[in-house]
Structure formats: structure tokens, C-alpha cells
Coordinates of N, CA and C in Angstrom, one line a residue:
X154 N 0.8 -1.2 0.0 CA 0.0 0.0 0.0 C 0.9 1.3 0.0
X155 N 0.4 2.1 -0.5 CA 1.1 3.7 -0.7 C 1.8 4.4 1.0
X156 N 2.5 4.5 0.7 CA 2.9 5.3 2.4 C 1.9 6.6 2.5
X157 N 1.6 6.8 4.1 CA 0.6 7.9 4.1 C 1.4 9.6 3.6
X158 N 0.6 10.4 3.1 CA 0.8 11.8 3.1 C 0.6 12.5 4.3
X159 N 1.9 12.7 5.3 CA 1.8 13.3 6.4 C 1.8 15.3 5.9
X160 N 1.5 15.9 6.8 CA 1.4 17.5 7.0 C 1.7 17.3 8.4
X161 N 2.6 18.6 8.5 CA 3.1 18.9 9.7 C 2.8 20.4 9.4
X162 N 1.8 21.1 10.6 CA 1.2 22.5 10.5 C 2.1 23.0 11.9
X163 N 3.0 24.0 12.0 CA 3.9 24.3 13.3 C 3.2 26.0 13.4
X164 N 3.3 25.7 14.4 CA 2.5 27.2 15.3 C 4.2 27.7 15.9
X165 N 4.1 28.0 16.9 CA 5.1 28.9 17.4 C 4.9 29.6 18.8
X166 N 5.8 30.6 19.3 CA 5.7 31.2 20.6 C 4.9 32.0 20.7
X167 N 4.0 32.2 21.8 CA 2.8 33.1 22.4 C 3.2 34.0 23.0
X168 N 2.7 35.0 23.9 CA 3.0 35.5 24.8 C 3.4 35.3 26.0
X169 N 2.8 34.1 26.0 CA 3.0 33.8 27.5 C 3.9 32.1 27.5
X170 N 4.3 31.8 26.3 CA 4.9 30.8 26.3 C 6.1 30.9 25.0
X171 N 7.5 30.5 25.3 CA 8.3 31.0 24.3 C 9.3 29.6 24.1
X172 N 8.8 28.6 24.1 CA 9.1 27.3 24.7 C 9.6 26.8 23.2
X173 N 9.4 27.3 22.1 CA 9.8 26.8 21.0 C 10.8 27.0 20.8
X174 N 12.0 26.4 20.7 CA 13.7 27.0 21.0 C 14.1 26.0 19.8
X175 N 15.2 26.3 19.4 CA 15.9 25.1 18.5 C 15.7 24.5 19.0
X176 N 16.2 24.1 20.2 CA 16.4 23.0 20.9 C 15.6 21.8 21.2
X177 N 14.0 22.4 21.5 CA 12.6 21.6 21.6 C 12.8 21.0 19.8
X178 N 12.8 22.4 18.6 CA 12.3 22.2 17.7 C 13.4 20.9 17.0
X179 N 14.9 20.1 17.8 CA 15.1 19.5 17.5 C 14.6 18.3 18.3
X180 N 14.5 18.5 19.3 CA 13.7 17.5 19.9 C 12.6 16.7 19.1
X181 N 11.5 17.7 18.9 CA 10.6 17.2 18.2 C 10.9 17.2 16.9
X182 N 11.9 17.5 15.9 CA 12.3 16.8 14.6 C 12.6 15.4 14.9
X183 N 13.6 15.0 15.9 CA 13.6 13.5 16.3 C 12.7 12.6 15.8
X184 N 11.7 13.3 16.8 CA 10.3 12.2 17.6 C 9.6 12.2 15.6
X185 N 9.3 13.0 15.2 CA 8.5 13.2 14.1 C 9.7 12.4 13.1
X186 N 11.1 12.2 12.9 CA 11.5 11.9 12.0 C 11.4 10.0 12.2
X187 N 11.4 10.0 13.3 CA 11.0 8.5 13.9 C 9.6 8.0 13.3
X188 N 8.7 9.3 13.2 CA 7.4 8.5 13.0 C 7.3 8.7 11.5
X189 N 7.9 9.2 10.7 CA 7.9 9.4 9.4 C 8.9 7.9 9.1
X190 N 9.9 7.4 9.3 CA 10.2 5.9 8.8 C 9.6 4.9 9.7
X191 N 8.7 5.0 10.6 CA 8.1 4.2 11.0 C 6.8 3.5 9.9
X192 N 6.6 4.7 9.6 CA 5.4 4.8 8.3 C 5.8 5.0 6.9
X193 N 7.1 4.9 6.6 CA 8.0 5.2 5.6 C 6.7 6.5 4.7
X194 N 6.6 7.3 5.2 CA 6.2 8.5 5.0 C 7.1 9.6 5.1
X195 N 6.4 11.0 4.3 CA 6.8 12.4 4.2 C 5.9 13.2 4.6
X196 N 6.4 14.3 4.7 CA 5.9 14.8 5.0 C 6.0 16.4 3.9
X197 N 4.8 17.3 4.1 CA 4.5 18.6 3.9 C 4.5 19.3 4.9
X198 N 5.2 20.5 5.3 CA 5.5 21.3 6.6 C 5.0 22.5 5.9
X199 N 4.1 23.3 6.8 CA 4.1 24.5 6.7 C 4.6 25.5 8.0
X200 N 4.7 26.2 8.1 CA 4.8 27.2 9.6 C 4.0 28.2 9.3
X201 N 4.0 28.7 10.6 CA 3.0 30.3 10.9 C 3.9 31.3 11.0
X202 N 3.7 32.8 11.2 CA 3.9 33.8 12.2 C 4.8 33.7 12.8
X203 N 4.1 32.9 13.6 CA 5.4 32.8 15.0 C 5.8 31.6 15.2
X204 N 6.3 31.3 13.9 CA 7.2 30.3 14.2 C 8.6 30.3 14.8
X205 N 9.4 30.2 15.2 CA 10.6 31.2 14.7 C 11.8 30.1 14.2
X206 N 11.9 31.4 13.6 CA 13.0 30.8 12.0 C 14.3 29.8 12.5
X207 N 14.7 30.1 13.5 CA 15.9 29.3 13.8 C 15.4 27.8 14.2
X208 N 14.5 27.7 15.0 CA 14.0 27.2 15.5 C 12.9 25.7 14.0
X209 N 12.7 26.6 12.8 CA 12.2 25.9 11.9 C 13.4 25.4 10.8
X210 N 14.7 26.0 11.0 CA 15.3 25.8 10.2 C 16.3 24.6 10.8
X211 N 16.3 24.0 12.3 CA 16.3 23.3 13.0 C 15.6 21.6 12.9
X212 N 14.6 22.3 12.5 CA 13.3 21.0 12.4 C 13.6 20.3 11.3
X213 N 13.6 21.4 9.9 CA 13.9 21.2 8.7 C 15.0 20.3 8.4
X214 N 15.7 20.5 9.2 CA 17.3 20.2 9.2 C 17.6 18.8 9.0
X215 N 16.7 18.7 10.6 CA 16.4 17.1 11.1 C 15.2 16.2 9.8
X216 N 14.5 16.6 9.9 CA 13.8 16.0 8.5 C 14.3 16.5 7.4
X217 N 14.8 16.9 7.4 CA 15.2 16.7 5.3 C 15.7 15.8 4.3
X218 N 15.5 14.6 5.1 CA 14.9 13.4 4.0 C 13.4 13.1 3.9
X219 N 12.7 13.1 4.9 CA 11.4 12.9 5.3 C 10.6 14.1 4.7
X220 N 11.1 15.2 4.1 CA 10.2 16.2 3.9 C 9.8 16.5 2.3
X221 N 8.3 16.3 2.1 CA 8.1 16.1 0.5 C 8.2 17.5 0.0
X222 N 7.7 18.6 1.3 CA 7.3 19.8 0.1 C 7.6 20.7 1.8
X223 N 8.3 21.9 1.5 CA 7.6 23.5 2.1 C 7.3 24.1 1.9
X224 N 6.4 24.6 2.5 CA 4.9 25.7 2.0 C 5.1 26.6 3.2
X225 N 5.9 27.9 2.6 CA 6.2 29.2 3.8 C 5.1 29.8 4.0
X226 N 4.5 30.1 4.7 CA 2.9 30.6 5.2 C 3.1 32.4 4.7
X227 N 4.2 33.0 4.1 CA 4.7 34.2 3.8 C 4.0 34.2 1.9
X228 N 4.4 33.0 1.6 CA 4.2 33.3 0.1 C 3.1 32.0 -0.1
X229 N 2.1 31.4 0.3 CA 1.5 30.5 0.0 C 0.2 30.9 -0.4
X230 N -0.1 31.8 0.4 CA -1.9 32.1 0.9 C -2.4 31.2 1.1
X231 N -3.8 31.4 1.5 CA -4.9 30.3 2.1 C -4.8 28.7 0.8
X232 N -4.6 28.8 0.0 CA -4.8 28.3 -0.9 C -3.8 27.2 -1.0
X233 N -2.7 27.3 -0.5 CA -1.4 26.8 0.0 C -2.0 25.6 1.2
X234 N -2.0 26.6 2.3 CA -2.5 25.9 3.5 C -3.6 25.0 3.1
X235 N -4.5 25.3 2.2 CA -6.1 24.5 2.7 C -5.1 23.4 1.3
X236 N -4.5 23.5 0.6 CA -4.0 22.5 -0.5 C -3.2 21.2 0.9
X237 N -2.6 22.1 1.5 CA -1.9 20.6 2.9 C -2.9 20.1 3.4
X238 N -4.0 20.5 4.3 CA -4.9 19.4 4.7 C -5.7 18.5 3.5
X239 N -6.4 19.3 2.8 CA -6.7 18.6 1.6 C -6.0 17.6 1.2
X240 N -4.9 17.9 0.8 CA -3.9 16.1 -0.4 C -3.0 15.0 1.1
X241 N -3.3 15.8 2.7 CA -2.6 14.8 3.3 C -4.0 13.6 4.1
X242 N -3.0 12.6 4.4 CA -3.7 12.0 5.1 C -3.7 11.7 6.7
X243 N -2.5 12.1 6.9 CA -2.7 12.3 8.1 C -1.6 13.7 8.6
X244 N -2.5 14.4 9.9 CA -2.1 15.8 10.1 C -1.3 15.5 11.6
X245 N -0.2 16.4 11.6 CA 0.7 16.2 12.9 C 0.6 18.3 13.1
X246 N 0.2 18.3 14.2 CA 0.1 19.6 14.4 C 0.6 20.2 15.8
X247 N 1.6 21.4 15.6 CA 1.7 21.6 17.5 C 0.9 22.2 18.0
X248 N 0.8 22.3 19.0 CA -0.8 22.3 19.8 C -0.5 23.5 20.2
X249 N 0.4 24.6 20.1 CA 0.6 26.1 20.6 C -0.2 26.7 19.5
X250 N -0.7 26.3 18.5 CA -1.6 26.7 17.5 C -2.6 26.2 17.7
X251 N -3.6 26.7 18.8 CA -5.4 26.4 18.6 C -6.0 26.2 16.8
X252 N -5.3 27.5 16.5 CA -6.3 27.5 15.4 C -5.8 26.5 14.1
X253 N -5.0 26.3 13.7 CA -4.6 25.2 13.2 C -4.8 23.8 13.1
X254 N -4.8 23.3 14.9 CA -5.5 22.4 15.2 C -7.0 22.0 14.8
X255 N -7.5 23.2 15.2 CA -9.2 23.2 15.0 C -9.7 23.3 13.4
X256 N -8.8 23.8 12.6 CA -8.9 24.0 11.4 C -8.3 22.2 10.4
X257 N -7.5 22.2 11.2 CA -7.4 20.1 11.2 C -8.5 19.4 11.4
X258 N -8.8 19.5 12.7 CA -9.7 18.6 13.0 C -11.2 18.5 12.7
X259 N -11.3 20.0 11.6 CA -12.6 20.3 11.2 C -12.5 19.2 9.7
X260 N -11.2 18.6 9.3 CA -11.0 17.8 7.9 C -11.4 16.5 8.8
X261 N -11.4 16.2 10.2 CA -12.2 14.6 10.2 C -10.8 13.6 9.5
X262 N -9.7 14.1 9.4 CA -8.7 13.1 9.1 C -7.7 12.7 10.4
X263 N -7.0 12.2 10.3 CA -6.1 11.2 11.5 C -5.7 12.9 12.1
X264 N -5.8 12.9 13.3 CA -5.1 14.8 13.6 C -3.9 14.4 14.9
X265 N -3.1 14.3 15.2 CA -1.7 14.2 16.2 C -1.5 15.7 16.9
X266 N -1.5 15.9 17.9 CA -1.3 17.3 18.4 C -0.3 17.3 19.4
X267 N 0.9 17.9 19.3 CA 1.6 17.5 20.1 C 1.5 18.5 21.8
X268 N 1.6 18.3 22.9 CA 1.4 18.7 24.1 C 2.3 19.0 24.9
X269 N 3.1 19.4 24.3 CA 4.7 19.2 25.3 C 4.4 20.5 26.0
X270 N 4.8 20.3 27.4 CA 4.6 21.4 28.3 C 5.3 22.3 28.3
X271 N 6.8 22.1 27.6 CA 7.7 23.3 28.0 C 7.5 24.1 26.3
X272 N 7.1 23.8 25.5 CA 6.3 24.4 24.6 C 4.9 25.3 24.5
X273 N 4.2 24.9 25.5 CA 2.7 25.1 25.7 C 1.9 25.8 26.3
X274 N 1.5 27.0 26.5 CA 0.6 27.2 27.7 C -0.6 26.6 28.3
X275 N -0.8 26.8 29.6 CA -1.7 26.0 30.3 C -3.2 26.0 29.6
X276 N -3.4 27.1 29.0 CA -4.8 27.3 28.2 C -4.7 26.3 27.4
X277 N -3.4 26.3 26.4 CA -3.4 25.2 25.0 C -3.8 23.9 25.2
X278 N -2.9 23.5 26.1 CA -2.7 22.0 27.0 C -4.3 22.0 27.2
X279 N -5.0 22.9 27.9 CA -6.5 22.5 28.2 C -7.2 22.2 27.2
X280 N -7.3 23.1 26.6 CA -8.1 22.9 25.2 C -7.7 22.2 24.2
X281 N -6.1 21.6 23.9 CA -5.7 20.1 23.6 C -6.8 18.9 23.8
X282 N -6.2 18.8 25.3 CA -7.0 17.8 26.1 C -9.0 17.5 25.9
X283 N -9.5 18.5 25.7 CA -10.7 19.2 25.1 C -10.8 17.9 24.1
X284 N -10.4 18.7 22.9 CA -9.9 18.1 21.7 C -10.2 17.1 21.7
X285 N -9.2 16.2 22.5 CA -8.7 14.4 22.8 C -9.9 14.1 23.5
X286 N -10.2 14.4 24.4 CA -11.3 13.8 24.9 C -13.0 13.9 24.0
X287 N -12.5 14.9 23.4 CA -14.2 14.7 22.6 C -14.1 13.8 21.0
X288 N -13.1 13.7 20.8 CA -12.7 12.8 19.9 C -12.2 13.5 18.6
X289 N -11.7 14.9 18.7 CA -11.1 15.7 17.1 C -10.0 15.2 17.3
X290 N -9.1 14.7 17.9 CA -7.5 15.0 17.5 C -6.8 13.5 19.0
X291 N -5.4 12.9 18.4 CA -4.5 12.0 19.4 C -3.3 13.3 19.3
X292 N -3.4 12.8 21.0 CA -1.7 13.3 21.5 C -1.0 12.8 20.8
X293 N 0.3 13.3 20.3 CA 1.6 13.0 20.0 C 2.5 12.9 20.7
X294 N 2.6 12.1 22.0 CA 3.8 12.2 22.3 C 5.4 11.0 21.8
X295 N 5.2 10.2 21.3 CA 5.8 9.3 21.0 C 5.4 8.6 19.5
X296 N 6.3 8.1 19.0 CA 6.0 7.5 17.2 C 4.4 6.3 17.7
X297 N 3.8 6.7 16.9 CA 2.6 5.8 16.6 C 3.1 4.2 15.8
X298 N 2.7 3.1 16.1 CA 2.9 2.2 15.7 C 2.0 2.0 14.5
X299 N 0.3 1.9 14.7 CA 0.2 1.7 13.7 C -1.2 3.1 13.0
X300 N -1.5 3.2 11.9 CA -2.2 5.0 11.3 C -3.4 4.5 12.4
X301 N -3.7 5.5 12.5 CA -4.3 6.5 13.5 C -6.0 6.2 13.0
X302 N -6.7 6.2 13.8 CA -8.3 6.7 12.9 C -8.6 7.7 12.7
X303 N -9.3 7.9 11.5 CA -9.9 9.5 11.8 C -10.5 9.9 12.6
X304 N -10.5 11.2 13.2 CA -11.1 11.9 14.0 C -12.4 12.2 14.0
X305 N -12.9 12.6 15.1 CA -14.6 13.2 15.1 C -14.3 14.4 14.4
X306 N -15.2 14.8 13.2 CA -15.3 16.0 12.8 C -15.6 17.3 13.4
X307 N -14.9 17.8 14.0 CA -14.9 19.3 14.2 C -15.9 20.0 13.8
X308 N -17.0 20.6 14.5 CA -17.9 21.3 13.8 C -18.2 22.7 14.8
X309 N -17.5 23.5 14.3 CA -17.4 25.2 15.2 C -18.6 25.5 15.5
X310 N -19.3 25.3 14.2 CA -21.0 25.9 14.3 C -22.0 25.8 15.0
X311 N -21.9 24.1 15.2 CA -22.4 23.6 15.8 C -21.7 23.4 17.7
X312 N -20.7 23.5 17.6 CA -20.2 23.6 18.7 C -20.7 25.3 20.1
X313 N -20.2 26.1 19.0 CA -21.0 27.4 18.8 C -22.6 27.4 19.3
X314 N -23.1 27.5 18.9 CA -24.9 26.7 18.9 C -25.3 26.1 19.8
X315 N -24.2 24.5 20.5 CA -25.1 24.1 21.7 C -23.8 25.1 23.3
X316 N -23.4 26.4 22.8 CA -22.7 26.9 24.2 C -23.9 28.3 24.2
X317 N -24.4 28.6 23.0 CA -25.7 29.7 23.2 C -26.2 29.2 23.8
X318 N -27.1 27.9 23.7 CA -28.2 27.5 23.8 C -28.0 27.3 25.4
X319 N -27.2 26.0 25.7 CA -27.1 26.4 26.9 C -26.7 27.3 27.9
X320 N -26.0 28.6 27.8 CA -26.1 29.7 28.3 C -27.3 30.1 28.7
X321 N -28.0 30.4 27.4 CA -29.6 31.0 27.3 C -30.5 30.5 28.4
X322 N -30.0 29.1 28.4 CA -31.1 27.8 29.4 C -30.5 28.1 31.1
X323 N -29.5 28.5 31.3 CA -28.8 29.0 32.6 C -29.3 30.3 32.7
X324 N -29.3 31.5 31.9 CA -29.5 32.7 32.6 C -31.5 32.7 32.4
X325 N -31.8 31.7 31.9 CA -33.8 31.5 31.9 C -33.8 31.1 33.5
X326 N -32.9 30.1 33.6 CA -33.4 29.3 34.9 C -32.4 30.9 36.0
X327 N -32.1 31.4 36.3 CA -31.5 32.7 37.3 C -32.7 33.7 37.1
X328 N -33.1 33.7 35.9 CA -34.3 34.9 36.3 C -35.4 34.5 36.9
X329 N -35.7 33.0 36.9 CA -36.8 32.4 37.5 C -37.2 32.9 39.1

């Protein structure tokens, strides 16, 4: 059978978390280059913003046999980005990027999120775990043995919809 089409979507440092250092970013080239010949897969990397450059050119470094394609988030546009979830089949994403994640996990394909604490703030980590437990997205912390299932499809709108509704049904029952 064909090896999977991996995407690796990298977010970057926050405000309140700046954990992304070469150092992590070789760390986790490692762990990710491990799961790319584990699956004799490649991968498609994009970065954000706040990625930072030393730190991606670190990662790169470490996968650059494993990497099919880069897509700089400077010169790609939307069109770029939505082309990586689209043609992959399974998504590896770091979890200092909510929106990334959520924009993964809204494709319903295999989603990996990695949780590393010294990467992470305590919000992300929460809303990670969210994630995992409602069924959009697996932790990543170690090479997967064997592909992953797809995820519960991500649905904002509807996610959206039942936090009105139940609001609405809490401040009915307080005016009572």
C-alpha cells in the first residue's frame, strides 16, 4: 500500500509561552522523524507567524529526507495551506496553534497534536486535552505504531450553537 501523506502544520511562541527554541524544535524533529520511517512517509510542513526561523530551520534540518514539500505561510496564501490538509492524510500539528488544530480537526482526518509542556501554555494544554477527549484529535507524544483513525469531525458551528443555547437555558433558569 502507498505510504501515508503526512502535513506537519507548526505554530510557534505566544505571549506567555516562548518554549519553542531550537532546541525543543530538534527534539521534536527527532520524535517526528522517527514516525515518518516508522510509516516510511513524508511529510508537507508549513509554519505560521510565530514560528521562529531558527528554530524551523532546526526541524527542517532534522527531517530533510522525510520532507516532500515546504509551504512558507509568507508566500503560499490560504490556498497553499487548505492544499496541505486537503492532499494529506494524516495531520501532525503543535498544539501552541489552537487555530490550526481546530482547522485540522474540522477535515475529520487522522489529527496528532503534540502537548509538550515546555512548549505550551496551560490554556493550549487544556483545550488540547478538550480536543482528545471529545474525539477531534491524538496526542503525539511518541512514534505511533500503527495509522491512526480518523477523528470526530470538528464542527465550530455547531459547537457554537449548543454553548448559546445552553447559556440561554442558565440565565432562563436565574431569572426564575
Amino acid at each position: 500500500s502507498e505510504p501515508p501523506k503526512l502535513a506537519l502544520l507548526l505554530g510557534g511562541n505566544t505571549r506567555y509561552c516562548d518554549g519553542f527554541t531550537p532546541e525543543y524544535a530538534s527534539r521534536l524533529g527527532d520524535r517526528l522523524l522517527r514516525q515518518a520511517d516508522l510509516w516510511n512517509g513524508k511529510f508537507t510542513i508549513t509554519n505560521s507567524r510565530r514560528t521562529p526561523v531558527e528554530s524551523l530551520i532546526a526541524l527542517r534540518k532534522i527531517l530533510s529526507n522525510v520532507e516532500e514539500e515546504f509551504i512558507d505561510w509568507t508566500e503560499s496564501g490560504s490556498e497553499g495551506y487548505q492544499n496541505i490538509l486537503d492532499n494529506s492524510d494524516i495531520i501532525f500539528c503543535t498544539g501552541d496553534s489552537l487555530s490550526m488544530c481546530c482547522e485540522a480537526a474540522i477535515t475529520g482526518k487522522p489529527l496528532l497534536v503534540t502537548c509538550d509542556e515546555e512548549a505550551l501554555e496551560i490554556y493550549h494544554a487544556d483545550t488540547i486535552r478538550r480536543l482528545v477527549a471529545a474525539g477531534h484529535a491524538h496526542i503525539f507524544n511518541s512514534p505511533v505504531v500503527k495509522l491512526p483513525q480518523p477523528v470526530q469531525i470538528l464542527d465550530p458551528t455547531k459547537e457554537v450553537g449548543l454553548k448559546i443555547s445552553e447559556l440561554l437555558k442558565a440565565r432562563r433558569q436565574i431569572q426564575r
